[in-house]
Amino acid sequence: MDDMAPMRRNRLIRTANANKADSAHIKFIFSRLNRGSMALCRLLGVCSKQGFTPSATRSMLSWMEDCEVIEYDYSDSNTHVQLRLTGLGKRIYVNEVQA
């Protein structure tokens, strides 16, 4: 576990609860992944349809991974990447972000 992860999570929660574009992006990603794991290419596509660029989505995912609220699951061929919320991520979404 990264020593900075709790501080990063606090900042992520504060950002998610603000009324800004980053807040909408974080909440959208959380809500999609809360339904179950999703392929990275599919998540990038649905975020793009909502007006979030792939690079902005990748930045958000990187930040969320640093906070240890999402994790990547790589297949053997490394061509299919799944994303899912961690147990901690699900608790944060339900108690802090969605509430």
PDB file of C-alpha atoms in Angstrom:
ATOM      1  CA  MET A   1       0.000   0.000   0.000  1.00  0.00           C
ATOM      2  CA  ASP A   2       1.283   3.417  -0.977  1.00  0.00           C
ATOM      3  CA  ASP A   3       1.828   5.828   1.950  1.00  0.00           C
ATOM      4  CA  MET A   4       0.303   8.672  -0.077  1.00  0.00           C
ATOM      5  CA  ALA A   5      -2.844   6.738  -1.054  1.00  0.00           C
ATOM      6  CA  PRO A   6      -5.004   7.942   1.883  1.00  0.00           C
ATOM      7  CA  MET A   7      -4.173  11.598   1.143  1.00  0.00           C
ATOM      8  CA  ARG A   8      -4.852  11.050  -2.546  1.00  0.00           C
ATOM      9  CA  ARG A   9      -8.199   9.420  -1.694  1.00  0.00           C
ATOM     10  CA  ASN A  10      -9.194  12.407   0.456  1.00  0.00           C
ATOM     11  CA  ARG A  11      -8.420  14.746  -2.432  1.00  0.00           C
ATOM     12  CA  LEU A  12     -10.329  12.487  -4.841  1.00  0.00           C
ATOM     13  CA  ILE A  13     -13.386  12.535  -2.554  1.00  0.00           C
ATOM     14  CA  ARG A  14     -13.224  16.328  -2.157  1.00  0.00           C
ATOM     15  CA  THR A  15     -12.936  16.738  -5.923  1.00  0.00           C
ATOM     16  CA  ALA A  16     -15.819  14.324  -6.553  1.00  0.00           C
ATOM     17  CA  ASN A  17     -18.042  16.295  -4.185  1.00  0.00           C
ATOM     18  CA  ALA A  18     -17.244  19.648  -5.793  1.00  0.00           C
ATOM     19  CA  ASN A  19     -19.458  20.939  -8.585  1.00  0.00           C
ATOM     20  CA  LYS A  20     -16.916  21.015 -11.396  1.00  0.00           C
ATOM     21  CA  ALA A  21     -16.149  19.112 -14.598  1.00  0.00           C
ATOM     22  CA  ASP A  22     -13.670  16.834 -12.811  1.00  0.00           C
ATOM     23  CA  SER A  23     -16.399  15.985 -10.318  1.00  0.00           C
ATOM     24  CA  ALA A  24     -18.751  14.863 -13.072  1.00  0.00           C
ATOM     25  CA  HIS A  25     -15.993  12.811 -14.678  1.00  0.00           C
ATOM     26  CA  ILE A  26     -15.081  11.043 -11.433  1.00  0.00           C
ATOM     27  CA  LYS A  27     -18.723  10.326 -10.608  1.00  0.00           C
ATOM     28  CA  PHE A  28     -19.365   9.000 -14.108  1.00  0.00           C
ATOM     29  CA  ILE A  29     -16.391   6.609 -13.924  1.00  0.00           C
ATOM     30  CA  PHE A  30     -17.402   5.467 -10.426  1.00  0.00           C
ATOM     31  CA  SER A  31     -20.992   4.869 -11.491  1.00  0.00           C
ATOM     32  CA  ARG A  32     -19.984   2.834 -14.560  1.00  0.00           C
ATOM     33  CA  LEU A  33     -17.510   0.675 -12.644  1.00  0.00           C
ATOM     34  CA  ASN A  34     -19.908   0.204  -9.734  1.00  0.00           C
ATOM     35  CA  ARG A  35     -22.106  -1.813 -12.124  1.00  0.00           C
ATOM     36  CA  GLY A  36     -19.278  -4.303 -12.601  1.00  0.00           C
ATOM     37  CA  SER A  37     -15.942  -4.620 -14.335  1.00  0.00           C
ATOM     38  CA  MET A  38     -15.634  -3.017 -17.743  1.00  0.00           C
ATOM     39  CA  ALA A  39     -13.155  -3.239 -20.578  1.00  0.00           C
ATOM     40  CA  LEU A  40     -10.832  -0.235 -20.765  1.00  0.00           C
ATOM     41  CA  CYS A  41     -11.651   0.404 -24.431  1.00  0.00           C
ATOM     42  CA  ARG A  42     -15.393   0.321 -23.634  1.00  0.00           C
ATOM     43  CA  LEU A  43     -14.982   2.744 -20.704  1.00  0.00           C
ATOM     44  CA  LEU A  44     -12.984   5.140 -22.886  1.00  0.00           C
ATOM     45  CA  GLY A  45     -15.757   4.946 -25.489  1.00  0.00           C
ATOM     46  CA  VAL A  46     -18.640   5.691 -23.119  1.00  0.00           C
ATOM     47  CA  CYS A  47     -16.683   8.514 -21.457  1.00  0.00           C
ATOM     48  CA  SER A  48     -15.988   9.953 -24.901  1.00  0.00           C
ATOM     49  CA  LYS A  49     -19.718   9.886 -25.708  1.00  0.00           C
ATOM     50  CA  GLN A  50     -20.263  11.929 -22.542  1.00  0.00           C
ATOM     51  CA  GLY A  51     -17.757  14.532 -23.749  1.00  0.00           C
ATOM     52  CA  PHE A  52     -14.680  13.444 -21.766  1.00  0.00           C
ATOM     53  CA  THR A  53     -11.555  13.020 -23.877  1.00  0.00           C
ATOM     54  CA  PRO A  54      -9.673   9.710 -23.762  1.00  0.00           C
ATOM     55  CA  SER A  55      -6.585  11.464 -22.387  1.00  0.00           C
ATOM     56  CA  ALA A  56      -8.590  13.077 -19.573  1.00  0.00           C
ATOM     57  CA  THR A  57     -10.180   9.707 -18.801  1.00  0.00           C
ATOM     58  CA  ARG A  58      -6.784   8.018 -18.705  1.00  0.00           C
ATOM     59  CA  SER A  59      -5.543  10.729 -16.310  1.00  0.00           C
ATOM     60  CA  MET A  60      -8.549  10.171 -14.044  1.00  0.00           C
ATOM     61  CA  LEU A  61      -8.017   6.409 -14.120  1.00  0.00           C
ATOM     62  CA  SER A  62      -4.350   6.846 -13.267  1.00  0.00           C
ATOM     63  CA  TRP A  63      -5.285   9.052 -10.323  1.00  0.00           C
ATOM     64  CA  MET A  64      -7.935   6.572  -9.179  1.00  0.00           C
ATOM     65  CA  GLU A  65      -5.421   3.733  -9.423  1.00  0.00           C
ATOM     66  CA  ASP A  66      -2.932   5.744  -7.317  1.00  0.00           C
ATOM     67  CA  CYS A  67      -5.730   6.117  -4.745  1.00  0.00           C
ATOM     68  CA  GLU A  68      -6.184   2.323  -4.801  1.00  0.00           C
ATOM     69  CA  VAL A  69      -9.905   2.569  -5.609  1.00  0.00           C
ATOM     70  CA  ILE A  70      -9.680   0.857  -9.017  1.00  0.00           C
ATOM     71  CA  GLU A  71      -7.538  -1.930 -10.345  1.00  0.00           C
ATOM     72  CA  TYR A  72      -6.603  -3.161 -13.782  1.00  0.00           C
ATOM     73  CA  ASP A  73      -6.952  -6.822 -14.712  1.00  0.00           C
ATOM     74  CA  TYR A  74      -4.793  -7.823 -17.676  1.00  0.00           C
ATOM     75  CA  SER A  75      -5.567 -10.912 -19.716  1.00  0.00           C
ATOM     76  CA  ASP A  76      -2.807 -13.289 -20.732  1.00  0.00           C
ATOM     77  CA  SER A  77      -2.525 -11.678 -24.141  1.00  0.00           C
ATOM     78  CA  ASN A  78      -2.474  -8.106 -22.723  1.00  0.00           C
ATOM     79  CA  THR A  79      -4.990  -7.107 -25.389  1.00  0.00           C
ATOM     80  CA  HIS A  80      -8.047  -7.097 -23.147  1.00  0.00           C
ATOM     81  CA  VAL A  81      -7.830  -4.874 -20.076  1.00  0.00           C
ATOM     82  CA  GLN A  82     -10.665  -4.920 -17.540  1.00  0.00           C
ATOM     83  CA  LEU A  83     -11.197  -2.244 -14.893  1.00  0.00           C
ATOM     84  CA  ARG A  84     -13.014  -2.775 -11.623  1.00  0.00           C
ATOM     85  CA  LEU A  85     -13.578  -0.965  -8.368  1.00  0.00           C
ATOM     86  CA  THR A  86     -11.738  -2.379  -5.385  1.00  0.00           C
ATOM     87  CA  GLY A  87     -13.666  -3.145  -2.200  1.00  0.00           C
ATOM     88  CA  LEU A  88     -12.417   0.167  -0.839  1.00  0.00           C
ATOM     89  CA  GLY A  89     -13.513   1.919  -4.022  1.00  0.00           C
ATOM     90  CA  LYS A  90     -17.035   0.519  -3.689  1.00  0.00           C
ATOM     91  CA  ARG A  91     -17.273   1.712  -0.074  1.00  0.00           C
ATOM     92  CA  ILE A  92     -16.012   5.188  -1.014  1.00  0.00           C
ATOM     93  CA  TYR A  93     -18.481   5.403  -3.903  1.00  0.00           C
ATOM     94  CA  VAL A  94     -21.478   4.404  -1.786  1.00  0.00           C
ATOM     95  CA  ASN A  95     -20.569   6.352   1.365  1.00  0.00           C
ATOM     96  CA  GLU A  96     -18.767   9.425   0.064  1.00  0.00           C
ATOM     97  CA  VAL A  97     -19.364  10.037  -3.622  1.00  0.00           C
ATOM     98  CA  GLN A  98     -22.884   8.822  -4.311  1.00  0.00           C
ATOM     99  CA  ALA A  99     -24.354  10.019  -1.000  1.00  0.00           C
TER     100      ALA A  99
END
